[in-house]
Coordinates of C-alpha atoms in Angstrom, one line a residue:
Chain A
X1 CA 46.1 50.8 43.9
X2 CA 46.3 53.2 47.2
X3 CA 46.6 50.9 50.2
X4 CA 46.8 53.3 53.3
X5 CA 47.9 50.7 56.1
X6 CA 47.4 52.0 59.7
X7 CA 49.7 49.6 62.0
X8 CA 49.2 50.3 66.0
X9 CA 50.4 48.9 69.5
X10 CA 52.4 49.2 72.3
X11 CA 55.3 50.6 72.2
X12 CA 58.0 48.3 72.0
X13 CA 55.8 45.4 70.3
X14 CA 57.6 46.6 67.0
X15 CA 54.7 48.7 65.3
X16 CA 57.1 51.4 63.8
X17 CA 59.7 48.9 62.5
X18 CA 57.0 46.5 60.8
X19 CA 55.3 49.5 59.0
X20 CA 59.3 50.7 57.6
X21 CA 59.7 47.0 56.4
X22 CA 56.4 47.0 54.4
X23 CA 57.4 50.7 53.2
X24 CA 60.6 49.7 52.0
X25 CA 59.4 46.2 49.9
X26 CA 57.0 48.5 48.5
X27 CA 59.6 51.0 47.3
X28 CA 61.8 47.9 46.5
X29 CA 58.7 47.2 43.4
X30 CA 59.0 50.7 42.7
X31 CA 55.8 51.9 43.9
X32 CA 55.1 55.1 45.5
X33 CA 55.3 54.8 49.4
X34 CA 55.7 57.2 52.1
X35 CA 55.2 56.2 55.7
X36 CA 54.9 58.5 59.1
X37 CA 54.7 57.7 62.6
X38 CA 52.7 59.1 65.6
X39 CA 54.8 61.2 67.1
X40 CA 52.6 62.3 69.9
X41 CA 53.9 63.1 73.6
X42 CA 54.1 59.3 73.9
X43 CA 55.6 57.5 77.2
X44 CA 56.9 54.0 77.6
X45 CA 53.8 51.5 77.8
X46 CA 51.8 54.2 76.1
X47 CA 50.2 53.6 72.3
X48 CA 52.8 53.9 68.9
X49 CA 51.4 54.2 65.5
X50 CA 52.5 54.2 61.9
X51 CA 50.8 54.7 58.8
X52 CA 51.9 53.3 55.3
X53 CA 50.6 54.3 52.1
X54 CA 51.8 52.1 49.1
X55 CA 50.3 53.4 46.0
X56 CA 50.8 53.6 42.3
X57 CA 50.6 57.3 42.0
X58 CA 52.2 60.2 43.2
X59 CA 51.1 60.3 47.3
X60 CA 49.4 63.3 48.1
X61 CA 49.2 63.3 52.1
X62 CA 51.0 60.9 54.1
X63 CA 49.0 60.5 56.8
X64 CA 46.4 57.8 57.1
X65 CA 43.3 59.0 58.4
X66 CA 40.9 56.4 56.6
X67 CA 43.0 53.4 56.2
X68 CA 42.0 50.7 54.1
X69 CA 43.8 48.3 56.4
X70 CA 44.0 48.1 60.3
X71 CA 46.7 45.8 62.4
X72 CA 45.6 46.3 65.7
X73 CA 48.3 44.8 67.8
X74 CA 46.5 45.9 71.0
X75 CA 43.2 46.2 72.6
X76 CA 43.4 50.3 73.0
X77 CA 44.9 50.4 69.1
X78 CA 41.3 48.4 68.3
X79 CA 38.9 50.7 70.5
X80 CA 40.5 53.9 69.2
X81 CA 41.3 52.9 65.4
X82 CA 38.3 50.5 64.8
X83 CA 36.0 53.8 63.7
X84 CA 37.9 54.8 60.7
X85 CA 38.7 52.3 58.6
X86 CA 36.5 52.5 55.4
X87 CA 34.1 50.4 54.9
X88 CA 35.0 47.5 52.6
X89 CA 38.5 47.6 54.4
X90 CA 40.1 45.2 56.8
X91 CA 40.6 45.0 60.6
X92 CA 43.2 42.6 61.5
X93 CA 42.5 41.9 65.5
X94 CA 45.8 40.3 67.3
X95 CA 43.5 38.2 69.3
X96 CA 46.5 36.8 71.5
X97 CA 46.1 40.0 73.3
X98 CA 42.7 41.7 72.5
X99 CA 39.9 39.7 74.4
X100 CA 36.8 41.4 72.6
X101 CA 35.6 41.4 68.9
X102 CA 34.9 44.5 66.7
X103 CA 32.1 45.9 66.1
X104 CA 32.3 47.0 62.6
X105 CA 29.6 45.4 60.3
X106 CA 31.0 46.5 57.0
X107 CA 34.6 45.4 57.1
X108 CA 36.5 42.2 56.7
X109 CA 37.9 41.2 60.5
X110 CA 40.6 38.5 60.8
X111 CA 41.3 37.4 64.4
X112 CA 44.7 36.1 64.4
X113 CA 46.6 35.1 67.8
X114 CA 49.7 36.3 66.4
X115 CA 52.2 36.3 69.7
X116 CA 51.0 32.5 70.3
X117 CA 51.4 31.6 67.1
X118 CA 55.0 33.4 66.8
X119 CA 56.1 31.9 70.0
X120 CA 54.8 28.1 68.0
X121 CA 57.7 28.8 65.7
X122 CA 60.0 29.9 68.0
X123 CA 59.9 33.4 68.6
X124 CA 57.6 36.1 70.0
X125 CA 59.8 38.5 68.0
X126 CA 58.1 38.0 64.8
X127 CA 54.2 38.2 66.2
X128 CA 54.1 41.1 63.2
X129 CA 54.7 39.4 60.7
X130 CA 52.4 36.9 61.3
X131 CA 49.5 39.6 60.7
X132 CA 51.8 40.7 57.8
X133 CA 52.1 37.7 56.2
X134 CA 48.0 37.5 55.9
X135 CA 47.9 40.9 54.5
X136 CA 50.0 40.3 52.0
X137 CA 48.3 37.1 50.9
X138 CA 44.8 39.2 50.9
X139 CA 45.8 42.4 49.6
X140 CA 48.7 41.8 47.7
X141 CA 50.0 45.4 48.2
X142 CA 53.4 43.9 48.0
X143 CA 55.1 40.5 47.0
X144 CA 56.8 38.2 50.0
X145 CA 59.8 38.5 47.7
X146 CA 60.4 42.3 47.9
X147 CA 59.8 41.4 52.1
X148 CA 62.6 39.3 52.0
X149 CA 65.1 41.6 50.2
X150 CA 64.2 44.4 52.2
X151 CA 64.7 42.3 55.2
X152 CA 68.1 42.3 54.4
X153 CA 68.6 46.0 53.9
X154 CA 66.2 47.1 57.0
X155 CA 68.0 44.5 59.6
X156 CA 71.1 45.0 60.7
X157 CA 74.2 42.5 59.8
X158 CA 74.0 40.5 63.0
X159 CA 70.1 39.9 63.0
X160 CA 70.1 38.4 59.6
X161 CA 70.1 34.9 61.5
X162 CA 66.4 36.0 62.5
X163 CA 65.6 36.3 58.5
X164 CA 64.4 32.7 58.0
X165 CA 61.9 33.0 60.7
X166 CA 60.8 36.1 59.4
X167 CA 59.7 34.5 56.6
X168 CA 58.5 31.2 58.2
X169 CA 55.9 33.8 60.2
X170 CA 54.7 35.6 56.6
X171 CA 54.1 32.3 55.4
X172 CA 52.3 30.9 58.6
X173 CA 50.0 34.3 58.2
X174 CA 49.7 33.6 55.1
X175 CA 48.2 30.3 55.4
X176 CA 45.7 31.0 57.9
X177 CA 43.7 33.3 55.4
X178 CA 44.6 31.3 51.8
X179 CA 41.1 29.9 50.6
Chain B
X1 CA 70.5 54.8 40.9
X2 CA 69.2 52.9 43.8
X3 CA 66.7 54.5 46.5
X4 CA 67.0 54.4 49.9
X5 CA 63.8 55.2 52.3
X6 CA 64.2 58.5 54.2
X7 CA 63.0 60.6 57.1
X8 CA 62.5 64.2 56.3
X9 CA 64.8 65.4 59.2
X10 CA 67.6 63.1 58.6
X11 CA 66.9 64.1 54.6
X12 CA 68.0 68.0 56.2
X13 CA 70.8 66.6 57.6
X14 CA 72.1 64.7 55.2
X15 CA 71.4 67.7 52.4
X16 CA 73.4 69.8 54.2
X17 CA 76.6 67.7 54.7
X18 CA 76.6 67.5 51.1
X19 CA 76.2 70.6 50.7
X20 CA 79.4 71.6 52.7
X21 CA 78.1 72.4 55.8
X22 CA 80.4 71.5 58.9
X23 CA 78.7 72.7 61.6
X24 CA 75.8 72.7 63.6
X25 CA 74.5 74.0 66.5
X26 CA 71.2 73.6 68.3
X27 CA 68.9 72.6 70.7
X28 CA 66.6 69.8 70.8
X29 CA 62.8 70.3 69.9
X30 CA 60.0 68.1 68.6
X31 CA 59.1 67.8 65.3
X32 CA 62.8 68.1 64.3
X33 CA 65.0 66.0 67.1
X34 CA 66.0 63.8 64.6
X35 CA 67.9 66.2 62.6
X36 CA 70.0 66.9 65.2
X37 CA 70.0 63.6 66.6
X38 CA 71.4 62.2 62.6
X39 CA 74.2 65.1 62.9
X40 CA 75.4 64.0 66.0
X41 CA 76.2 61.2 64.1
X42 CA 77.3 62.2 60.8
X43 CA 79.5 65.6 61.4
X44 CA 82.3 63.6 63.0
X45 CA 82.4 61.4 60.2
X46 CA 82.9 64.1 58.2
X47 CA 85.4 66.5 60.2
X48 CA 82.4 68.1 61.0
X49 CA 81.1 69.7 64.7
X50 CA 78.1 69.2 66.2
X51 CA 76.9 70.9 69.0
X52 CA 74.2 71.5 71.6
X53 CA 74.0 74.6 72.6
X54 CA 72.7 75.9 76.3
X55 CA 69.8 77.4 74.2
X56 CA 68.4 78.3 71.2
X57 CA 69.6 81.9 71.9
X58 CA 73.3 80.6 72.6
X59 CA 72.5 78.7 69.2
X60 CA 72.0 81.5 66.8
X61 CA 74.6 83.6 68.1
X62 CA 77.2 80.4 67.7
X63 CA 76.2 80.2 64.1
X64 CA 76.9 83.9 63.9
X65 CA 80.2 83.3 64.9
X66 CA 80.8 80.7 62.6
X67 CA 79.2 82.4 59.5
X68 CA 81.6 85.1 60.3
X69 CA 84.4 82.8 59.8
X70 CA 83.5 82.2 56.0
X71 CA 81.9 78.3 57.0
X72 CA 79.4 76.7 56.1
X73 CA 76.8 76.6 59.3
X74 CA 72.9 75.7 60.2
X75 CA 70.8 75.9 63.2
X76 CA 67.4 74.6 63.3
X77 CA 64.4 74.2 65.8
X78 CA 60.7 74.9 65.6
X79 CA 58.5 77.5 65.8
X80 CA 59.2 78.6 69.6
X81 CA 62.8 77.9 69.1
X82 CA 62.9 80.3 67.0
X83 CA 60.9 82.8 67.6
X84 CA 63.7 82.6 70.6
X85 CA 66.4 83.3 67.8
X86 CA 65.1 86.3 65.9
X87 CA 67.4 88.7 67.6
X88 CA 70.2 86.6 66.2
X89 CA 68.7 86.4 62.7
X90 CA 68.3 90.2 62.5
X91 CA 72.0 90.6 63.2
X92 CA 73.0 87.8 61.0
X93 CA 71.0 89.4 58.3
X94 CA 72.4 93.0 59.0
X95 CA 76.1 91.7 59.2
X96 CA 75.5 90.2 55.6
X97 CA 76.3 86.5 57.4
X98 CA 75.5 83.4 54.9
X99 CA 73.9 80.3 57.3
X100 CA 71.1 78.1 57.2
X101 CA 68.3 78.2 59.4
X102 CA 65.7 75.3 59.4
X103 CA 62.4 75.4 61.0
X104 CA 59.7 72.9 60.9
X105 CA 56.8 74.3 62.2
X106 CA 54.1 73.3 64.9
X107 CA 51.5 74.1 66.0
X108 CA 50.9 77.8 67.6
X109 CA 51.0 80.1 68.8
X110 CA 52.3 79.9 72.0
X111 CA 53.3 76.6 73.5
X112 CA 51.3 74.9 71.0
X113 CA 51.5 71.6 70.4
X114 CA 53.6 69.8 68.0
X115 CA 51.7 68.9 65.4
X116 CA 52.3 69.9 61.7
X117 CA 51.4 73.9 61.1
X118 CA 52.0 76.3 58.5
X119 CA 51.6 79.0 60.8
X120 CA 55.1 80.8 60.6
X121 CA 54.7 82.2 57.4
X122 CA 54.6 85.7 58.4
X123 CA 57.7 85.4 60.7
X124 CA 59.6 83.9 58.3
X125 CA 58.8 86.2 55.3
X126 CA 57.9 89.3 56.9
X127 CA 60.9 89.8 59.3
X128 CA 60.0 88.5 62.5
X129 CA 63.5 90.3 63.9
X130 CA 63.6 93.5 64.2
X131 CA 64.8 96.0 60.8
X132 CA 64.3 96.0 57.5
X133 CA 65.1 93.1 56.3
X134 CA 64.8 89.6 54.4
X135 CA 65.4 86.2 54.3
X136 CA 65.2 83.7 51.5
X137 CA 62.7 81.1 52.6
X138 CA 62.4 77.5 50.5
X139 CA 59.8 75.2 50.8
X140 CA 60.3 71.7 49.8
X141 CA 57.1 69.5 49.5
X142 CA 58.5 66.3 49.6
X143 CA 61.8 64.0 50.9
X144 CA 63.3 64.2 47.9
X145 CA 63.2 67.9 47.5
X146 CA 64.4 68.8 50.6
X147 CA 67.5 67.5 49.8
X148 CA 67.5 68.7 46.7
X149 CA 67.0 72.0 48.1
X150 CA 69.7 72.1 50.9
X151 CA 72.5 72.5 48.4
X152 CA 70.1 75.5 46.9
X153 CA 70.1 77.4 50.7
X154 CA 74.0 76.9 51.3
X155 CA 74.5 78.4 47.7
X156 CA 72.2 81.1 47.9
X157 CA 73.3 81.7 51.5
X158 CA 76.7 82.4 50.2
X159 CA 75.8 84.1 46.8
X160 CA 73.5 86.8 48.6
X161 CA 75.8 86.7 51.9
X162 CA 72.0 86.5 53.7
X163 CA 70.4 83.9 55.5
X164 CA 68.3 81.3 54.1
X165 CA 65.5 80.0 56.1
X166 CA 64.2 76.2 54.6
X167 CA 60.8 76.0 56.2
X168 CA 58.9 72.6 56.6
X169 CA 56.6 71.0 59.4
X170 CA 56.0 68.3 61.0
X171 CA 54.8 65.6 58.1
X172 CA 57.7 66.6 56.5
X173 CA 60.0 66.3 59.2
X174 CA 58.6 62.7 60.2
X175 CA 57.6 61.1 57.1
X176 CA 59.7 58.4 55.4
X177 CA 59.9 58.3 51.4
X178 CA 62.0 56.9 49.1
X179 CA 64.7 59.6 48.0
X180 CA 68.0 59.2 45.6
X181 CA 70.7 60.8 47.0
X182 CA 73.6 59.9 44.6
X183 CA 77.3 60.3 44.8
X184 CA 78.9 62.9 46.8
X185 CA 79.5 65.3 44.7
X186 CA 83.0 67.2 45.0
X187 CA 82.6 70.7 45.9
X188 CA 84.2 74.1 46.5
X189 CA 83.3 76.8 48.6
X190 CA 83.2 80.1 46.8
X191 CA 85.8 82.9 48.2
X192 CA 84.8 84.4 50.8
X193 CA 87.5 87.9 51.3
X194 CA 85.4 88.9 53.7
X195 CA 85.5 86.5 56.4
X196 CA 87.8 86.9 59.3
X197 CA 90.4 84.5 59.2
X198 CA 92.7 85.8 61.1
X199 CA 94.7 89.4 60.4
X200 CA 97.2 89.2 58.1
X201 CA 100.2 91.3 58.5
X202 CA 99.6 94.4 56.1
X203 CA 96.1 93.2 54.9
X204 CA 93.3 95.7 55.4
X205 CA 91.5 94.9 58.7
X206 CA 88.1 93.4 58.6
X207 CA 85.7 93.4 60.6
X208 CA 82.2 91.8 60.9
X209 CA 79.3 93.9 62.2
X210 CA 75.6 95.3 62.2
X211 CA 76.2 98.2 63.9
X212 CA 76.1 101.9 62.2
X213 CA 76.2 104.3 64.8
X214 CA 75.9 107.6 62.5
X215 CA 72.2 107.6 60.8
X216 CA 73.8 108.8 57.5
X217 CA 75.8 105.5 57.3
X218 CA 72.8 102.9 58.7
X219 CA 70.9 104.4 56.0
X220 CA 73.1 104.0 53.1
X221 CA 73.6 100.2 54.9
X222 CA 69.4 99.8 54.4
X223 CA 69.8 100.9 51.0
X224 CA 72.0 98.6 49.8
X225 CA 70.5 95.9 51.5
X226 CA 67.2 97.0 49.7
X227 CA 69.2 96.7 46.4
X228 CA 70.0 92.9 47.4
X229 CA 66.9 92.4 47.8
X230 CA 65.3 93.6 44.9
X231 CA 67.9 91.5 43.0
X232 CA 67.1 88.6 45.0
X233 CA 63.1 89.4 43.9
X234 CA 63.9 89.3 40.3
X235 CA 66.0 86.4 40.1
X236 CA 65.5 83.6 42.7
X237 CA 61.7 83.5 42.6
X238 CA 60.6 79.9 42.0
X239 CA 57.6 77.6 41.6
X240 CA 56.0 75.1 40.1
X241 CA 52.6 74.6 38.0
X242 CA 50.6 71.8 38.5
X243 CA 48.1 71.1 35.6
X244 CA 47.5 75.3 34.8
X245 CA 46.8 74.7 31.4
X246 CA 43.1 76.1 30.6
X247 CA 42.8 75.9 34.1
X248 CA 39.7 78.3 35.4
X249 CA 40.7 77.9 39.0
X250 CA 44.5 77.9 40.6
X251 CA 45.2 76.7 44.0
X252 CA 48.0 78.2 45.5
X253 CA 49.8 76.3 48.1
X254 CA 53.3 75.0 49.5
X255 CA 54.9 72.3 51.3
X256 CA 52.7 69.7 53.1
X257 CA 49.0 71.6 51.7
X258 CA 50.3 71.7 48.8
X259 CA 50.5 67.8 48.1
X260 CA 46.9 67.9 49.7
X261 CA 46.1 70.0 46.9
X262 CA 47.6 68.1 43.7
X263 CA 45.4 65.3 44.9
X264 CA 42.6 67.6 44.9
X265 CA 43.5 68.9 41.4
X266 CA 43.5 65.3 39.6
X267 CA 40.0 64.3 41.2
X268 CA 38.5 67.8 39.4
X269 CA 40.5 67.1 36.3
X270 CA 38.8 63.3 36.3
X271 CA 35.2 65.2 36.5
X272 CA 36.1 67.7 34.2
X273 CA 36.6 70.5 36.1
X274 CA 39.5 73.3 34.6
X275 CA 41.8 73.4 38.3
X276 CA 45.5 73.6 38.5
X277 CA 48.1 74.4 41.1
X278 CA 50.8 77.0 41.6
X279 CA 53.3 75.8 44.4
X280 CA 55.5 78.8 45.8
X281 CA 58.7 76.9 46.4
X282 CA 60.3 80.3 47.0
X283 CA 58.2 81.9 49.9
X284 CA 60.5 84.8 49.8
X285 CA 60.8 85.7 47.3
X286 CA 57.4 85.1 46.8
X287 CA 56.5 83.7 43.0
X288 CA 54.9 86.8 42.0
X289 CA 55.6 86.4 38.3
X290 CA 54.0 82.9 38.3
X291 CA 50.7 84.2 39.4
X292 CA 50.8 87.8 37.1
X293 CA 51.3 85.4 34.4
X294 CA 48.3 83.2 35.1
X295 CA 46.1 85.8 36.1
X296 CA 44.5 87.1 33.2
X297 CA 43.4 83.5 32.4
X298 CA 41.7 82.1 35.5
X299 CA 39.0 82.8 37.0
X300 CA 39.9 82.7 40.6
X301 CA 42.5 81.6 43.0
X302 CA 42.0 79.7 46.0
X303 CA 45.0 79.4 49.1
X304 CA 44.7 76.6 50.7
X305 CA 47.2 76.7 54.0
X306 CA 47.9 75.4 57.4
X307 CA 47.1 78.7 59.3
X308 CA 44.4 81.2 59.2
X309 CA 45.9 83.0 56.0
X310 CA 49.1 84.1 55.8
X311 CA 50.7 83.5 52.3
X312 CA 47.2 84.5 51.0
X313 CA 47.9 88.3 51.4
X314 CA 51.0 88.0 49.1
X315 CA 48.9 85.7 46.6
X316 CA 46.0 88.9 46.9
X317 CA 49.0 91.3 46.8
X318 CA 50.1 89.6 43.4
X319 CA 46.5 89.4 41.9
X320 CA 46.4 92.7 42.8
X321 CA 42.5 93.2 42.4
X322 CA 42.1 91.4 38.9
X323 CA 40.6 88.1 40.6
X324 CA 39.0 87.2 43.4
X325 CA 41.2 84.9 45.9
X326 CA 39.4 82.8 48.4
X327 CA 41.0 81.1 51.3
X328 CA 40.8 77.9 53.0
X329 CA 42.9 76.8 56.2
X330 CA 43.3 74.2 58.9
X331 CA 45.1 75.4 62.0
X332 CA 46.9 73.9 65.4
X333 CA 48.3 71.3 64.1
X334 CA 45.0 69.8 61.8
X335 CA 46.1 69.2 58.3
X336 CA 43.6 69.8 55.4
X337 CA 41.9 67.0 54.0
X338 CA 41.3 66.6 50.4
X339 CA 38.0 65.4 50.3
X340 CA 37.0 69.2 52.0
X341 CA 39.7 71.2 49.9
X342 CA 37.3 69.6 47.1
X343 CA 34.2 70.4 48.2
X344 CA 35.4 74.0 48.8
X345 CA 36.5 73.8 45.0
X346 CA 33.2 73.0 44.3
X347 CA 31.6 75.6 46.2
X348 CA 33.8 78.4 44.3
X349 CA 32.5 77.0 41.2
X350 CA 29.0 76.9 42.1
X351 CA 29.3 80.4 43.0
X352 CA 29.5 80.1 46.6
X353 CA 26.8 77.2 47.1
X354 CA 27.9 73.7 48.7

């Protein structure tokens, strides 16, 4: 297994934070992770990007130039990202705010509203893990049970109220992709 | 022991407090801001300072001051920052002044850009301050190892009295992996008579210095420091071997190329191809002894680096004729990719065809 997980947005939407949560439940099953961040000349409102590589050997480079797996979170994170998945990989569109389709032919695309769905359960907060909850249910690359324990170790003390909706949104992603 | 994920820069940070160090001074520069940015936190937990300083200039010379005081001290920056500092490092390294100087390197030269780079080899391992003179230079190639290695700088800092120089970029610096740091572990800093401490009443003056006016004396000063170094050369050179054994071909590499490279290695060990890796983790000392020993086995080396071929002079100086030693670089900021490292492999073996 060597899932290289390319997560990109605005900045602010939460991007960074959702790929360190993935990171850490796959270091929680004691698989080899690393997990790097754009660090361009970035300004507020401009693109943030993260790259996770869960794998069950030793992880040569960290960076994610051919992902397996795409969360675009935004329309520019789709146009500039779209190109490089590999073939046989999947795009995950958040279709709440991306109005066109991609164009890739030889990839798996899920369109997922994920900020209208999030704000259905009660919070925009958790649009993320909406997306994350379906790639978990499709790739496996980790179990929702590692999630939830690292939840508790990545969130601080007073946002551990937000946990249960957390795991409410992996579930609702989960369920839009389950057979 | 239970892990906790890690970015490389607050892995630097957190190495070094362990390691002793109280203070810090330096000025903010990307890809390393969060080392200083964790040390702002974390010294005054400890007792510790933390300071920015005016400049990297203003920097160095505070960690001078400080080294001369018998504490333990670091700077760190990036390439421009401290190409700004080498004044200071040449007197720190003439005075005989123990410190830590970290630099994670981008992209050059110039203004660059700050993307990952190898590119500061020569500066580091070559001089890059005026005189004749050294500095121990580690490079770790993963979380883990850098903080592994920060206790290994503040010691050999303070064995040699010379400063150590742990060189990184910027995948290092901004990557997250899973690292064990254990239990603090008590320590002791080792005596250090000649600090200056404040004169003692009928204690023999001391005095902290790089300056020998008389020629007779500032060369007897460059010999000895030759001597150190040639001690430093026979015992501190380090490396690891990746899959040698029978191996035809040996990469040579260090820090983020040289991960590249392992990956590159198991694919031609899966097709039967005899390739291994020697990592430097020592680039000065460079692991001379690692490569004499393999050279009369293999075939051919090949350096694969982030620059245009640096550390391959010292791999050719080491070979010293024998083999042939090919090169392979990505520069300003692009990081090899192993799928190309491999079909260079392949070319090599092929005798030069792709």
């Amino acid at each position: 297994m060597h899932e290289g997980i390319l997560i990109a947005g605005f900045g602010g939407q939460g991007v960074l934070s959702t790929g360190q949560l993935l990171a850490y439940s796959g270091m929680v099953e004691g698989k080899h992770v690393a997990w790097i961040p754009s660090y361009g000349p970035e300004m507020r409102g401009g693109t943030a990007n993260c790259g996770v590589t869960i794998a069950d050997s030793p992880i040569s480079s960290p960076v994610v130039s051919e992902p397996t797996v795409l969360i675009a979170m935004n329309r520019p994170s789709l146009e500039k990202f779209e190109k490089v998945v590999v073939p046989g990989g999947i795009i995950f569109v958040n279709s709440s705010l991306i109005n066109i389709k991609a164009t890739r032919a030889d990839v798996r695309t899920f369109y997922i509203p994920a900020n209208d769905m999030a704000e259905e359960i009660g919070s925009s907060k958790v649009a993320n893990n909406i997306i994350l909850g379906a790639l978990l249910e499709l790739t496996r690359v980790v179990t929702t049970g590692a999630v939830e324990k690292s939840l508790y170790e990545v969130l601080p003390p007073h946002h551990h109220k937000m946990i249960p909706i957390n795991l409410k949104a992996l579930e609702v992603g989960a369920g839009l992709v389950r057979e | 022991m239970a892990k906790i994920l890690m970015k490389g820069n607050e892995a630097i940070g957190e190495g070094a407090v362990r390691a002793g160090c109280r203070y810090f001074f330096g000025y903010p520069i990307t890809p390393q801001s969060e080392l200083p940015h964790y040390l702002a936190k974390r010294m005054p937990e400890v007792g510790g300072l933390y300071l920015q300083a005016e400049s990297e200039v203003a920097s160095i010379n505070m960690v001078f001051g400080a080294a001369g005081t018998g504490a333990r001290v670091m700077t760190s920056s990036s390439g421009p920052g401290i190409s700004l500092m080498q004044e200071g490092i040449s007197y720190l390294a003439g005075a005989e002044l123990p410190c830590v100087i970290v630099n994670m390197i981008r992209g050059g030269p110039g203004l660059g850009n700050i993307a990952p780079a190898q590119s500061d080899y020569f500066q580091a391992t070559k001089g890059g301050g005026h005189g004749d003179y050294r500095l121990i230079v580690l490079a770790p190639a993963s979380v883990q190892e850098i903080i592994d290695l920060m206790q290994d700088a503040f010691d050999l800092s303070d064995k040699y009295r010379n400063p150590v120089m742990l060189m990184g970029d910027g995948v290092l610096g901004q990557m997250m992996e899973p690292v064990e740091i254990g239990d603090q572990k008590p320590f002791e800093l080792p005596e250090k008579p000649w600090a200056v401490t404040g004169r003692l009443r009928g204690k023999e003056k001391r005095l902290i210095n790089s300056l020998y006016i008389v020629p007779e004396n500032c060369e007897v000063h460059n010999f000895k420091l030759e001597k150190k170094y040639t001690g430093i050369k026979e015992a501190e050179q380090r490396w690891e071997e990746y899959r040698t054994e029978g191996a035809e071909m040996v990469m040579v590499a260090f820090g983020t190329s040289a991960r590249i490279c392992k990956s590159v290695v198991d694919r031609c060990r899966e097709e039967g191809l005899p390739v291994g890796l020697l990592r430097p983790i020592t680039l000065w000392p460079f692991p001379e002894k690692g490569i004499v020993r393999l050279v009369d086995s293999v075939k051919s080396f090949l350096t694969v680096e982030m620059n245009m071929g640096q550390m391959v002079e010292d791999v050719r100086l080491s070979v010293n004729g024998k083999r042939p030693v090919h090169f392979y670089g990505r520069v300003g900021g692009m990081i090899p990719v192993a799928r190309d490292v491999y079909t260079e492999v392949k070319k090599i073996f092929n005798g030069g065809v792709a």
